[in-house]
XYZ file of C-alpha atoms in Angstrom:
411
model
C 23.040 25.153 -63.660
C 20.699 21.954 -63.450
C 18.014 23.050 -61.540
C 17.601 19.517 -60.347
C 21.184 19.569 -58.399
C 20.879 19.052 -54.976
C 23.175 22.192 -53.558
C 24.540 20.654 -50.265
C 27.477 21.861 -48.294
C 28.361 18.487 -46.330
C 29.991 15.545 -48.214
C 29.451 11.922 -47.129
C 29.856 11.334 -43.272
C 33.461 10.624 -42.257
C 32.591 10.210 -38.646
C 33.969 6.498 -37.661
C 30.865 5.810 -35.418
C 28.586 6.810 -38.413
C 26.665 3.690 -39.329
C 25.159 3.108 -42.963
C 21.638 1.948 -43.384
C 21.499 -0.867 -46.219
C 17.620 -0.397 -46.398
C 15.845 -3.884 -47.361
C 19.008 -6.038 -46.322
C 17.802 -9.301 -44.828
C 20.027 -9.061 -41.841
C 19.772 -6.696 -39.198
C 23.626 -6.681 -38.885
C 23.886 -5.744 -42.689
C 21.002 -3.487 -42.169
C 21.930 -1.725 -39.338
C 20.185 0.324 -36.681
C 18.346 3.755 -37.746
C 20.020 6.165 -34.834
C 17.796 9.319 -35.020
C 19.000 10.177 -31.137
C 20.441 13.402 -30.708
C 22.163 12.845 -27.669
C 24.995 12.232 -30.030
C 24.919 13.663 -33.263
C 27.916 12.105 -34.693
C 26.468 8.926 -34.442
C 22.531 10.070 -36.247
C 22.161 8.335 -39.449
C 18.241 9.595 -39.309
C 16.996 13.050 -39.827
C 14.429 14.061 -37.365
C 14.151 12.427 -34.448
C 12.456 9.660 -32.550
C 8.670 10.462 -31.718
C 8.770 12.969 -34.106
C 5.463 13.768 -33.581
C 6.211 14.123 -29.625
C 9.389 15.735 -30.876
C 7.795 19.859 -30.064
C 7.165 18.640 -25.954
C 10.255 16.735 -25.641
C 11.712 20.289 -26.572
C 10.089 22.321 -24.418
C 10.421 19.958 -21.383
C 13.545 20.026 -21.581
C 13.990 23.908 -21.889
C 12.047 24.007 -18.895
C 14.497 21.779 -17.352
C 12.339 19.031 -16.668
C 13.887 16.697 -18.653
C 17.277 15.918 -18.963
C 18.609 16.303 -22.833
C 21.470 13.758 -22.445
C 18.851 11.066 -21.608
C 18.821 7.658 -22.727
C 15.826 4.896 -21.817
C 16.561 2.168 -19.696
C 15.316 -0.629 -22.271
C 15.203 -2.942 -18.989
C 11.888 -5.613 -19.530
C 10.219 -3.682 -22.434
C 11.235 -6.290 -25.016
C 8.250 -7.358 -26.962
C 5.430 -9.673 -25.110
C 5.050 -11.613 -28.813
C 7.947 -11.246 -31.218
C 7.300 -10.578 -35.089
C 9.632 -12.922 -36.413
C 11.577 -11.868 -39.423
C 10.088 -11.788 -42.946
C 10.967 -12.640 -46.177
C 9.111 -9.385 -47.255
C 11.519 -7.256 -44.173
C 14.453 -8.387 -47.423
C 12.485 -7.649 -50.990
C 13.676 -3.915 -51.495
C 11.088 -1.893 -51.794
C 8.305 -3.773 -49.592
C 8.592 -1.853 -46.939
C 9.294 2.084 -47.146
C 7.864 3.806 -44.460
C 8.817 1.764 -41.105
C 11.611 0.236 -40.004
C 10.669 -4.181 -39.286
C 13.543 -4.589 -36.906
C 12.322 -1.753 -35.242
C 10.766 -3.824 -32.729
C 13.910 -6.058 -31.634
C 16.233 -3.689 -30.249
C 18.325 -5.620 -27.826
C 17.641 -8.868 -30.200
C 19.251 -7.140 -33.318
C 21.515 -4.302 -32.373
C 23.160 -5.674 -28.732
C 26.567 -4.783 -29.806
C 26.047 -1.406 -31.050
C 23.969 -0.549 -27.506
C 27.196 -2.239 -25.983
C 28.962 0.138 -28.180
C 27.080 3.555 -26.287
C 24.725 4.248 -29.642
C 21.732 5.472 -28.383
C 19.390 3.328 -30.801
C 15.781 3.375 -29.572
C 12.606 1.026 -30.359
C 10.292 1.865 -33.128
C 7.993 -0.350 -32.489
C 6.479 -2.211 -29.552
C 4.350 -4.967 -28.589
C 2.497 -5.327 -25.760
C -0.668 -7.507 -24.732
C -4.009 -6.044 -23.760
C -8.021 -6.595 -23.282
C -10.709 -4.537 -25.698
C -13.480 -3.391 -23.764
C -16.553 -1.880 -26.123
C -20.389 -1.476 -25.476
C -20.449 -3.023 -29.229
C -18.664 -6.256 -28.188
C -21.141 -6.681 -25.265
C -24.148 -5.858 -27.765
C -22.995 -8.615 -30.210
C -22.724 -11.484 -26.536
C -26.133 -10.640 -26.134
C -27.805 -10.891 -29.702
C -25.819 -14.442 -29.707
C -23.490 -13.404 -32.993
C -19.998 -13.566 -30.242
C -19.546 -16.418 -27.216
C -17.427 -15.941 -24.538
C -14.812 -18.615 -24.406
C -12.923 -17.537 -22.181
C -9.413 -17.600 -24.712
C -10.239 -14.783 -26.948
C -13.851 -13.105 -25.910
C -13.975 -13.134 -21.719
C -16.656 -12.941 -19.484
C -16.595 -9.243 -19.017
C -17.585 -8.573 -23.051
C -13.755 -7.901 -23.273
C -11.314 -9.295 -25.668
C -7.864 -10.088 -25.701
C -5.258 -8.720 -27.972
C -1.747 -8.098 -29.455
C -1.127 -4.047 -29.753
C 1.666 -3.346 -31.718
C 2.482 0.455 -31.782
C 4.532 1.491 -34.786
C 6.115 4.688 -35.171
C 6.555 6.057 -38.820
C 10.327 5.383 -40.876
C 10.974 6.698 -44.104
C 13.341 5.383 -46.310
C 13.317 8.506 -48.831
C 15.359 6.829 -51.909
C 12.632 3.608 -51.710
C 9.903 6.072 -51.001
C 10.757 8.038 -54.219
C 10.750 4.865 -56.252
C 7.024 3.862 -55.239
C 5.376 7.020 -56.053
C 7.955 7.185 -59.139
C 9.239 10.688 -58.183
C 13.006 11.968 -58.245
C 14.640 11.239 -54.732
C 15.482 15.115 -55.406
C 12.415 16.347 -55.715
C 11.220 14.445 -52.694
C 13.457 15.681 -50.250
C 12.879 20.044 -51.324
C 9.219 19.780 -51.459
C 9.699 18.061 -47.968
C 11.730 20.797 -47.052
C 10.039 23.431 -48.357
C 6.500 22.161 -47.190
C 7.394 22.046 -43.570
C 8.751 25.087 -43.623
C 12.344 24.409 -43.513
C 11.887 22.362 -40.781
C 14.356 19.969 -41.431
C 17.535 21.355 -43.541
C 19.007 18.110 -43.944
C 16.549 16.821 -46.581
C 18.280 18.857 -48.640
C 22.059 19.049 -47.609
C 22.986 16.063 -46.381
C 22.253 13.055 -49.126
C 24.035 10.851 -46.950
C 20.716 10.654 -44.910
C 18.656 8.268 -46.442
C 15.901 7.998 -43.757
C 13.894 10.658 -42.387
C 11.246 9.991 -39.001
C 8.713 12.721 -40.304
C 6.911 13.996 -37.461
C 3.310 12.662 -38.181
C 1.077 9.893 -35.956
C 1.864 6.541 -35.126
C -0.107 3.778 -36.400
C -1.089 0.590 -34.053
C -2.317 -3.099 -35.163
C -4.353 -5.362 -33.236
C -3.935 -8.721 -33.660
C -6.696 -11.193 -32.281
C -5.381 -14.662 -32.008
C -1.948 -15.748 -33.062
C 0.862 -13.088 -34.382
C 2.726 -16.256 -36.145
C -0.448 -16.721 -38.033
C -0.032 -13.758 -39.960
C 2.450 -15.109 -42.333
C 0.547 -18.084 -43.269
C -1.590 -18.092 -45.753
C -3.582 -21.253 -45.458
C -4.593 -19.713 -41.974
C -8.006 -17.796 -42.299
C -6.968 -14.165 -41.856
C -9.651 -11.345 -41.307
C -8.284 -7.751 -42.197
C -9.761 -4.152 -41.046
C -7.361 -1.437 -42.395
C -9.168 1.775 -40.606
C -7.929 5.244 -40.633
C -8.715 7.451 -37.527
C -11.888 9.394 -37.027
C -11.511 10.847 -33.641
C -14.710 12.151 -33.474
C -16.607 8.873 -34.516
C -14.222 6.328 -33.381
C -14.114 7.806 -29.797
C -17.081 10.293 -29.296
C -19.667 8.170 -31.265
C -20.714 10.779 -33.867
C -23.187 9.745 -36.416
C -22.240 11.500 -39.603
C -20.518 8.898 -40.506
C -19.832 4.948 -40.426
C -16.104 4.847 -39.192
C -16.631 3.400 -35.312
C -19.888 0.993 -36.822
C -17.200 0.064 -39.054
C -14.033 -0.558 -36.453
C -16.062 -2.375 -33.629
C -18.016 -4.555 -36.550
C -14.373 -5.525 -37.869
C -12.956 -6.206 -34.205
C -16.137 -8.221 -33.699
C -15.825 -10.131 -36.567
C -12.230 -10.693 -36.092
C -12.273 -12.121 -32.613
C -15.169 -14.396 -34.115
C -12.164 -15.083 -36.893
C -9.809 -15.960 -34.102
C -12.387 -18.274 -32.158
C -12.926 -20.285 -34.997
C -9.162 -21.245 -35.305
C -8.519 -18.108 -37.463
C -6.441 -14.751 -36.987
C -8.117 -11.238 -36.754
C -6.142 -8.075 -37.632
C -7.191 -4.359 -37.107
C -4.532 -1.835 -37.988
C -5.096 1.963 -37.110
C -3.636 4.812 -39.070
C -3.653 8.145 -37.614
C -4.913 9.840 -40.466
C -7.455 12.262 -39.309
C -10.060 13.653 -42.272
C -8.072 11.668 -44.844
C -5.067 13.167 -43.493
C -6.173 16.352 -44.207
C -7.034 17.213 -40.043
C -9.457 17.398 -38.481
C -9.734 21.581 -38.389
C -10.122 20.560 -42.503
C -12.232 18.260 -42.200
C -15.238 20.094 -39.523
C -15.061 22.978 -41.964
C -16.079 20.338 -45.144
C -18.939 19.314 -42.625
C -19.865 23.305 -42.211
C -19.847 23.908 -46.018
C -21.670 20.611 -46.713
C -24.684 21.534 -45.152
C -25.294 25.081 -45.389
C -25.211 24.786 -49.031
C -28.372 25.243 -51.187
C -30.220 21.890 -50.737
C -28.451 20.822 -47.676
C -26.461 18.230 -47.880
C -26.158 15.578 -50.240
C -24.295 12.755 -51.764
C -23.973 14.355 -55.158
C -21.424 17.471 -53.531
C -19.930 14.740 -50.631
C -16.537 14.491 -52.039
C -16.509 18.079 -54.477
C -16.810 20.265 -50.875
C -13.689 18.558 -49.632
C -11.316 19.243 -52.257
C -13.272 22.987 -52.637
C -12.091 23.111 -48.875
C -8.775 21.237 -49.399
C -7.372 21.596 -52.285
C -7.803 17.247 -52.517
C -10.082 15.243 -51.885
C -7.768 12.446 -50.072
C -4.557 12.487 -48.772
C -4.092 9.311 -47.162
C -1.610 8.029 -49.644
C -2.868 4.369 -49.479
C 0.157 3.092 -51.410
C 1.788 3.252 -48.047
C -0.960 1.508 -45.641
C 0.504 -2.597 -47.040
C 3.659 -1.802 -45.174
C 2.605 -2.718 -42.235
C 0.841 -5.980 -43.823
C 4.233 -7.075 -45.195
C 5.945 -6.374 -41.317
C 3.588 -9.609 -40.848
C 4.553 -11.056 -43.661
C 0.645 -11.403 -44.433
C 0.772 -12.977 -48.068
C -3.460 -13.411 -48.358
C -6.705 -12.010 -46.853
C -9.493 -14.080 -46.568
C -11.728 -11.194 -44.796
C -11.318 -7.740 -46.243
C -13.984 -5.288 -44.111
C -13.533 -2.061 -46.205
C -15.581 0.011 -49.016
C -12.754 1.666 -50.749
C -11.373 0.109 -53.457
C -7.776 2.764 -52.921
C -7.089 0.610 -49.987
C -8.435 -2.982 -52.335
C -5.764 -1.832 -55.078
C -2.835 -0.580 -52.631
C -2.910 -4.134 -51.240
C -3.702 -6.155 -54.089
C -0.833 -4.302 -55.802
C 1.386 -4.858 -53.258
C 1.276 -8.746 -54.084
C -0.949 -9.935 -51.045
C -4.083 -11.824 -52.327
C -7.530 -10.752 -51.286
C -10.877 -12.826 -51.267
C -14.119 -11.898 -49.622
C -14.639 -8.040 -49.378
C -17.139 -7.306 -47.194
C -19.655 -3.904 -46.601
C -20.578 -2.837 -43.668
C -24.323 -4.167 -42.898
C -27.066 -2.224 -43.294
C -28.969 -1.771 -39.929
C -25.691 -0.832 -38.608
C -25.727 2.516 -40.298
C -26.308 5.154 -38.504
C -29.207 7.905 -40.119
C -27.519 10.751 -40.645
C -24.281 8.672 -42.095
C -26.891 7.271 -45.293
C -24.850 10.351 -47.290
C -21.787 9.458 -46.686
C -22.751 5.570 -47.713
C -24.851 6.916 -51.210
C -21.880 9.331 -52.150
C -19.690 6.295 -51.585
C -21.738 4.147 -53.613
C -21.728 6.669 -56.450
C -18.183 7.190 -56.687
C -17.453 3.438 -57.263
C -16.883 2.306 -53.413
C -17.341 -1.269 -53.148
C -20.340 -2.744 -51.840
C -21.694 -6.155 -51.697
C -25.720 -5.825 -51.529
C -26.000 -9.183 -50.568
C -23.462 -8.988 -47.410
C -24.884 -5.419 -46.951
C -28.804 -6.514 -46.488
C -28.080 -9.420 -44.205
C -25.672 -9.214 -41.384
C -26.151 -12.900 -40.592
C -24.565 -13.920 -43.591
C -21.716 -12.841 -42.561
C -21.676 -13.804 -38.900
C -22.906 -17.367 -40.082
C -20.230 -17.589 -43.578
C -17.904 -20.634 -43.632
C -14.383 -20.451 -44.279
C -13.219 -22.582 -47.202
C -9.360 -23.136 -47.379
């Protein structure tokens, strides 16, 4: 027998309420909803389930009778506060794998088939908010950020566009990126969670699969419209999540220096007639955890010589087995939901996440460090073990922060 044969014991869905999924279809009525409800399970054309990550409490509220398993939201006023109109990269197969762009739209795109009684729920929402950070108020102060009153307010905070996005996998498109065997994907999926979900594997009907892993969020300062047009000066953080830096202020490294100097700099973007963008993947420790990643800090500095930038990235993969796991070819995805076509602003060191968009088709122009006096001490290993393993840096940008507060934007 071909050991590559996908032993299944379900044909193709025969259920008249099933509805297809024609992933990359330019209309949503071609497209069709993703259903991963299962209030219904004739109707789920999704394995997993929505929240997936939230999936394990759902559970257990409702086995403690708390929650009621036949529920369905009341979608009453939660429509989107900006709307991301559609793209022409939402219809180029193969642009977007791993969300779903009229996942935001609901009521807009799928009326009839809530009319109907599918339970089809948001997988993405958009709601308006003000950034408060001791950062922001530290860069009012020292004159590099005004208050206007429009995008930076008198209390150091800053408006903003959140836009939560919950993870979609389309598994045949998915395959095709990382040139893999649909096949393949789906058992080492199965097998690696444990046989979690069974359907990866026996029902190839199911082209889409809501893994159970983080959300991600985008802030957009200024505009959402602006996105999509190029001629509009766009500045870009792409940051993935370091809970202890990003929230608890932890010096070993430069991830919060390097989120608050990006939202700085892109409410600055914003003020002068720009757009700012700051999109947050939960991808603790290079989405290795964060259990992973305090043991890499244990074993970095109890070795002989303490540590150092020569061993910064070889005590992660001892530890790991890898030393990233972030799978950057996936972060653009939520660039194209925007329909962002070029960056005029790039604030990041790695060239993974450079080539992931660049390949991807959007253009990129500056790319800019993070500044030197906003280093923190004990993060000056991190920035030399960068540094040696090819990370980006502009020394110019790097020694002289008001070059970039002060740079002019040439269109």
């Amino acid at each position: 027998m071909d050991p590559h044969v996908v032993l299944t014991s379900h044909t193709a869905h025969q259920s008249g309420r099933f509805i297809q999924i024609n992933w990359g279809a330019s209309d949503p009525v071609e497209r069709g909803p993703v259903v991963g409800t299962i209030s219904d399970k004739a109707d789920r054309n999704a394995i997993g389930s929505h929240g997936g990550s939230y999936s394990i409490y759902r559970a257990l509220s409702i086995a403690q009778g708390t929650f009621p398993q036949d529920h369905r939201p009341d979608l009453t006023d939660t429509e989107p506060t900006t709307l991301i109109e559609p793209q022409p990269s939402w219809g180029d197969p193969g642009k977007i794998v791993s969300l779903d762009p009229w996942g935001a739209g609901i009521k807009r795109w799928f009326g009839p088939q809530l009319d109907r009684g599918y339970n089809v729920q948001p997988t993405i929402a958009v709601t308006q908010a003000h950034l408060q950070l001791p950062e922001i108020a530290d860069a009012i102060r020292q004159g590099r950020l005004e208050v206007d009153d429009e995008f930076v307010g008198g209390n150091a905070d800053v408006s903003v566009t959140k836009v939560a996005i919950d993870p979609v996998w389309h598994l045949p498109s998915m395959a095709a990126r990382f040139g893999i065997e649909e096949h393949d994907l789906r058992r080492v999926l199965y097998m690696e969670t444990g046989g979690m979900y069974p359907e990866l594997v026996t029902r190839p009907d199911l082209e889409v699969l809501l893994p159970p892993i983080g959300s991600t969020t985008a802030y957009v300062f200024g505009n959402v419209a602006d996105l999509s047009n190029p001629e509009v000066e766009l500045t870009l953080r792409v940051h993935d999540e370091c809970n202890g830096s990003d929230v608890f202020g932890s010096d070993i490294c430069t991830c919060r220096p390097y989120l608050t100097w990006a939202i700085e700099d892109a409410a600055r973007t914003a003020q002068r007639g720009g757009v700012g963008l700051v999109v947050y993947y939960r991808k603790e420790g290079r989405a290795l955890g964060e259990v992973t990643k305090f043991m890499v800090y244990n074993a970095r500095k109890r070795q002989d010589g303490g540590d150092s930038a020569a061993t910064y990235f070889e005590r992660t993969e001892c530890v790991a087995g890898v030393q990233d796991a972030r799978f950057q070819e996936l972060m653009p995805d939520v660039l194209h939901l925007f329909g962002i076509q070029n960056i005029h602003n790039l604030h990041s060191m790695s060239n993974m996440k450079y080539d992931a968009i660049v390949g991807s088709g959007i253009e990129v122009g500056n790319r800019l460090s993070l500044p030197a006096e906003l280093i923190p001490a004990d993060a000056q290993v991190e920035i030399e073990a960068k540094k040696a393993a090819g990370y980006f840096t502009d020394e110019e940008v790097v020694d002289d922060l008001d070059s970039v507060v002060g740079r002019e934007f040439d269109s």
